[in-house]
Amino acid sequence: EVRLVESGGGSVQAGGSLRLSCATSGYAYDTYCEGWFRQAPGQEREGLASIDRDGTIKYTDSVKGRFAISKDNAKSTLYLDMNDLKPEDSGTYYCAAEALYCSDPFLLPDHWGQGTQVTVAA
């Protein structure tokens, strides 16, 4: 069974940083595309960053230069390092996985985590 469990959310002042983690299980590290999504209240869930099986990384424009996705295969953990956070970055952050390769233009998840809340105060 595939499981994705996020952690690391919290409250931070604008300009601050957070690191989100996603512990993955139920699949080999090189068989899935993985990524992060965000959903703000009243808005649709949007893709932020993805990392494909071959290491190809994509970011949505709003987080380029501020967020960084990475993975530690030995720990089966996906990360999202978030810097220079803005109030508009607030929302629930989800990690996600798609079997085999990332869809184009962005991964279409087969599996979701339960989400972790991030609040950025002005």
PDB file of C-alpha atoms in Angstrom:
ATOM      1  CA  GLU A   1       0.000   0.000   0.000  1.00  0.00           C
ATOM      2  CA  VAL A   2       1.346   3.407  -0.990  1.00  0.00           C
ATOM      3  CA  ARG A   3       1.452   5.892   1.886  1.00  0.00           C
ATOM      4  CA  LEU A   4       2.519   9.521   1.921  1.00  0.00           C
ATOM      5  CA  VAL A   5       2.795  11.325   5.255  1.00  0.00           C
ATOM      6  CA  GLU A   6       3.628  15.034   5.379  1.00  0.00           C
ATOM      7  CA  SER A   7       5.156  16.912   8.283  1.00  0.00           C
ATOM      8  CA  GLY A   8       6.846  20.219   8.959  1.00  0.00           C
ATOM      9  CA  GLY A   9       4.020  22.676   8.509  1.00  0.00           C
ATOM     10  CA  GLY A  10       3.446  25.534  10.908  1.00  0.00           C
ATOM     11  CA  SER A  11       3.192  29.276  11.300  1.00  0.00           C
ATOM     12  CA  VAL A  12       5.905  31.667  10.195  1.00  0.00           C
ATOM     13  CA  GLN A  13       6.360  35.377   9.561  1.00  0.00           C
ATOM     14  CA  ALA A  14       6.615  36.690   6.036  1.00  0.00           C
ATOM     15  CA  GLY A  15      10.161  36.307   4.778  1.00  0.00           C
ATOM     16  CA  GLY A  16      10.717  33.215   6.881  1.00  0.00           C
ATOM     17  CA  SER A  17      11.466  29.640   5.896  1.00  0.00           C
ATOM     18  CA  LEU A  18      10.032  26.184   6.440  1.00  0.00           C
ATOM     19  CA  ARG A  19      10.984  22.679   5.393  1.00  0.00           C
ATOM     20  CA  LEU A  20       8.228  20.213   4.628  1.00  0.00           C
ATOM     21  CA  SER A  21       8.898  16.500   4.638  1.00  0.00           C
ATOM     22  CA  CYS A  22       6.939  13.653   3.110  1.00  0.00           C
ATOM     23  CA  ALA A  23       7.689  10.128   4.273  1.00  0.00           C
ATOM     24  CA  THR A  24       6.846   7.707   1.514  1.00  0.00           C
ATOM     25  CA  SER A  25       6.299   3.954   1.624  1.00  0.00           C
ATOM     26  CA  GLY A  26       4.830   1.194  -0.471  1.00  0.00           C
ATOM     27  CA  TYR A  27       6.887   1.734  -3.612  1.00  0.00           C
ATOM     28  CA  ALA A  28      10.476   1.718  -4.768  1.00  0.00           C
ATOM     29  CA  TYR A  29      12.030   5.173  -4.952  1.00  0.00           C
ATOM     30  CA  ASP A  30      12.721   5.003  -8.681  1.00  0.00           C
ATOM     31  CA  THR A  31       9.240   3.972  -9.794  1.00  0.00           C
ATOM     32  CA  TYR A  32       7.205   7.107  -9.124  1.00  0.00           C
ATOM     33  CA  CYS A  33       7.156  10.770  -9.968  1.00  0.00           C
ATOM     34  CA  GLU A  34       6.679  12.838  -6.789  1.00  0.00           C
ATOM     35  CA  GLY A  35       5.666  16.380  -6.061  1.00  0.00           C
ATOM     36  CA  TRP A  36       4.038  19.013  -3.892  1.00  0.00           C
ATOM     37  CA  PHE A  37       0.678  20.737  -4.205  1.00  0.00           C
ATOM     38  CA  ARG A  38      -0.933  23.553  -2.277  1.00  0.00           C
ATOM     39  CA  GLN A  39      -4.545  24.439  -1.628  1.00  0.00           C
ATOM     40  CA  ALA A  40      -5.549  27.779  -0.183  1.00  0.00           C
ATOM     41  CA  PRO A  41      -9.022  28.276   1.300  1.00  0.00           C
ATOM     42  CA  GLY A  42     -11.599  28.656  -1.440  1.00  0.00           C
ATOM     43  CA  GLN A  43      -9.101  27.900  -4.180  1.00  0.00           C
ATOM     44  CA  GLU A  44      -8.253  24.931  -6.322  1.00  0.00           C
ATOM     45  CA  ARG A  45      -5.323  22.709  -5.475  1.00  0.00           C
ATOM     46  CA  GLU A  46      -2.286  23.787  -7.497  1.00  0.00           C
ATOM     47  CA  GLY A  47       0.914  21.994  -8.347  1.00  0.00           C
ATOM     48  CA  LEU A  48       4.067  23.632  -7.008  1.00  0.00           C
ATOM     49  CA  ALA A  49       7.009  21.377  -7.710  1.00  0.00           C
ATOM     50  CA  SER A  50       7.714  17.914  -9.029  1.00  0.00           C
ATOM     51  CA  ILE A  51      10.687  15.599  -9.332  1.00  0.00           C
ATOM     52  CA  ASP A  52      10.642  12.823 -11.873  1.00  0.00           C
ATOM     53  CA  ARG A  53      12.297   9.427 -11.808  1.00  0.00           C
ATOM     54  CA  ASP A  54      15.227  10.743 -13.844  1.00  0.00           C
ATOM     55  CA  GLY A  55      15.666  13.725 -11.528  1.00  0.00           C
ATOM     56  CA  THR A  56      13.933  16.239 -13.772  1.00  0.00           C
ATOM     57  CA  ILE A  57      12.488  19.028 -11.633  1.00  0.00           C
ATOM     58  CA  LYS A  58       9.665  21.420 -12.439  1.00  0.00           C
ATOM     59  CA  TYR A  59       8.367  24.439 -10.522  1.00  0.00           C
ATOM     60  CA  THR A  60       5.353  26.594 -10.977  1.00  0.00           C
ATOM     61  CA  ASP A  61       6.283  30.217 -11.648  1.00  0.00           C
ATOM     62  CA  SER A  62       5.028  31.533  -8.307  1.00  0.00           C
ATOM     63  CA  VAL A  63       7.592  29.519  -6.326  1.00  0.00           C
ATOM     64  CA  LYS A  64      10.594  29.514  -8.668  1.00  0.00           C
ATOM     65  CA  GLY A  65      13.683  30.791  -6.914  1.00  0.00           C
ATOM     66  CA  ARG A  66      12.060  30.486  -3.474  1.00  0.00           C
ATOM     67  CA  PHE A  67      11.129  26.815  -3.105  1.00  0.00           C
ATOM     68  CA  ALA A  68      13.300  23.762  -3.705  1.00  0.00           C
ATOM     69  CA  ILE A  69      12.162  20.153  -4.036  1.00  0.00           C
ATOM     70  CA  SER A  70      14.513  17.304  -3.196  1.00  0.00           C
ATOM     71  CA  LYS A  71      14.431  13.700  -2.124  1.00  0.00           C
ATOM     72  CA  ASP A  72      16.507  11.399   0.031  1.00  0.00           C
ATOM     73  CA  ASN A  73      16.136   7.950  -1.477  1.00  0.00           C
ATOM     74  CA  ALA A  74      17.835   6.254   1.446  1.00  0.00           C
ATOM     75  CA  LYS A  75      15.214   7.701   3.776  1.00  0.00           C
ATOM     76  CA  SER A  76      12.319   7.417   1.302  1.00  0.00           C
ATOM     77  CA  THR A  77      11.552  11.033   2.025  1.00  0.00           C
ATOM     78  CA  LEU A  78      10.562  13.929  -0.204  1.00  0.00           C
ATOM     79  CA  TYR A  79      11.278  17.499   0.885  1.00  0.00           C
ATOM     80  CA  LEU A  80      10.129  20.987   0.039  1.00  0.00           C
ATOM     81  CA  ASP A  81      12.365  23.789   1.271  1.00  0.00           C
ATOM     82  CA  MET A  82      10.450  27.048   1.285  1.00  0.00           C
ATOM     83  CA  ASN A  83      12.223  30.388   1.616  1.00  0.00           C
ATOM     84  CA  ASP A  84      11.111  34.013   1.517  1.00  0.00           C
ATOM     85  CA  LEU A  85       7.597  32.928   2.396  1.00  0.00           C
ATOM     86  CA  LYS A  86       4.715  35.259   1.615  1.00  0.00           C
ATOM     87  CA  PRO A  87       1.201  35.430   3.057  1.00  0.00           C
ATOM     88  CA  GLU A  88      -0.131  34.101  -0.254  1.00  0.00           C
ATOM     89  CA  ASP A  89       1.877  30.920   0.339  1.00  0.00           C
ATOM     90  CA  SER A  90      -0.493  30.023   3.166  1.00  0.00           C
ATOM     91  CA  GLY A  91      -2.555  26.901   2.680  1.00  0.00           C
ATOM     92  CA  THR A  92      -2.560  23.154   3.048  1.00  0.00           C
ATOM     93  CA  TYR A  93       0.409  21.480   1.424  1.00  0.00           C
ATOM     94  CA  TYR A  94       0.120  17.991   0.024  1.00  0.00           C
ATOM     95  CA  CYS A  95       2.718  15.631  -1.288  1.00  0.00           C
ATOM     96  CA  ALA A  96       1.679  13.409  -4.147  1.00  0.00           C
ATOM     97  CA  ALA A  97       2.947  10.578  -6.295  1.00  0.00           C
ATOM     98  CA  GLU A  98       2.244   9.421  -9.810  1.00  0.00           C
ATOM     99  CA  ALA A  99       3.261   5.965 -11.008  1.00  0.00           C
ATOM    100  CA  LEU A 100       6.100   5.814 -13.533  1.00  0.00           C
ATOM    101  CA  TYR A 101       6.728   9.246 -15.064  1.00  0.00           C
ATOM    102  CA  CYS A 102       5.375  12.698 -14.418  1.00  0.00           C
ATOM    103  CA  SER A 103       2.547  13.632 -16.723  1.00  0.00           C
ATOM    104  CA  ASP A 104       2.950  16.690 -18.906  1.00  0.00           C
ATOM    105  CA  PRO A 105       2.656  19.548 -18.093  1.00  0.00           C
ATOM    106  CA  PHE A 106       2.491  18.484 -14.449  1.00  0.00           C
ATOM    107  CA  LEU A 107       2.152  15.262 -12.499  1.00  0.00           C
ATOM    108  CA  LEU A 108      -1.317  13.798 -12.111  1.00  0.00           C
ATOM    109  CA  PRO A 109      -1.338  12.102  -8.731  1.00  0.00           C
ATOM    110  CA  ASP A 110      -2.342   8.522  -8.139  1.00  0.00           C
ATOM    111  CA  HIS A 111      -1.739   8.996  -4.426  1.00  0.00           C
ATOM    112  CA  TRP A 112      -2.007  11.894  -1.974  1.00  0.00           C
ATOM    113  CA  GLY A 113      -0.828  12.590   1.532  1.00  0.00           C
ATOM    114  CA  GLN A 114      -3.178  13.947   4.179  1.00  0.00           C
ATOM    115  CA  GLY A 115      -1.738  17.467   4.033  1.00  0.00           C
ATOM    116  CA  THR A 116       0.073  19.796   6.380  1.00  0.00           C
ATOM    117  CA  GLN A 117      -0.939  23.372   7.147  1.00  0.00           C
ATOM    118  CA  VAL A 118       1.307  26.358   6.474  1.00  0.00           C
ATOM    119  CA  THR A 119       0.356  29.821   7.663  1.00  0.00           C
ATOM    120  CA  VAL A 120       2.432  32.862   6.748  1.00  0.00           C
ATOM    121  CA  ALA A 121       1.671  36.019   8.704  1.00  0.00           C
ATOM    122  CA  ALA A 122       2.233  39.418   7.162  1.00  0.00           C
TER     123      ALA A 122
END
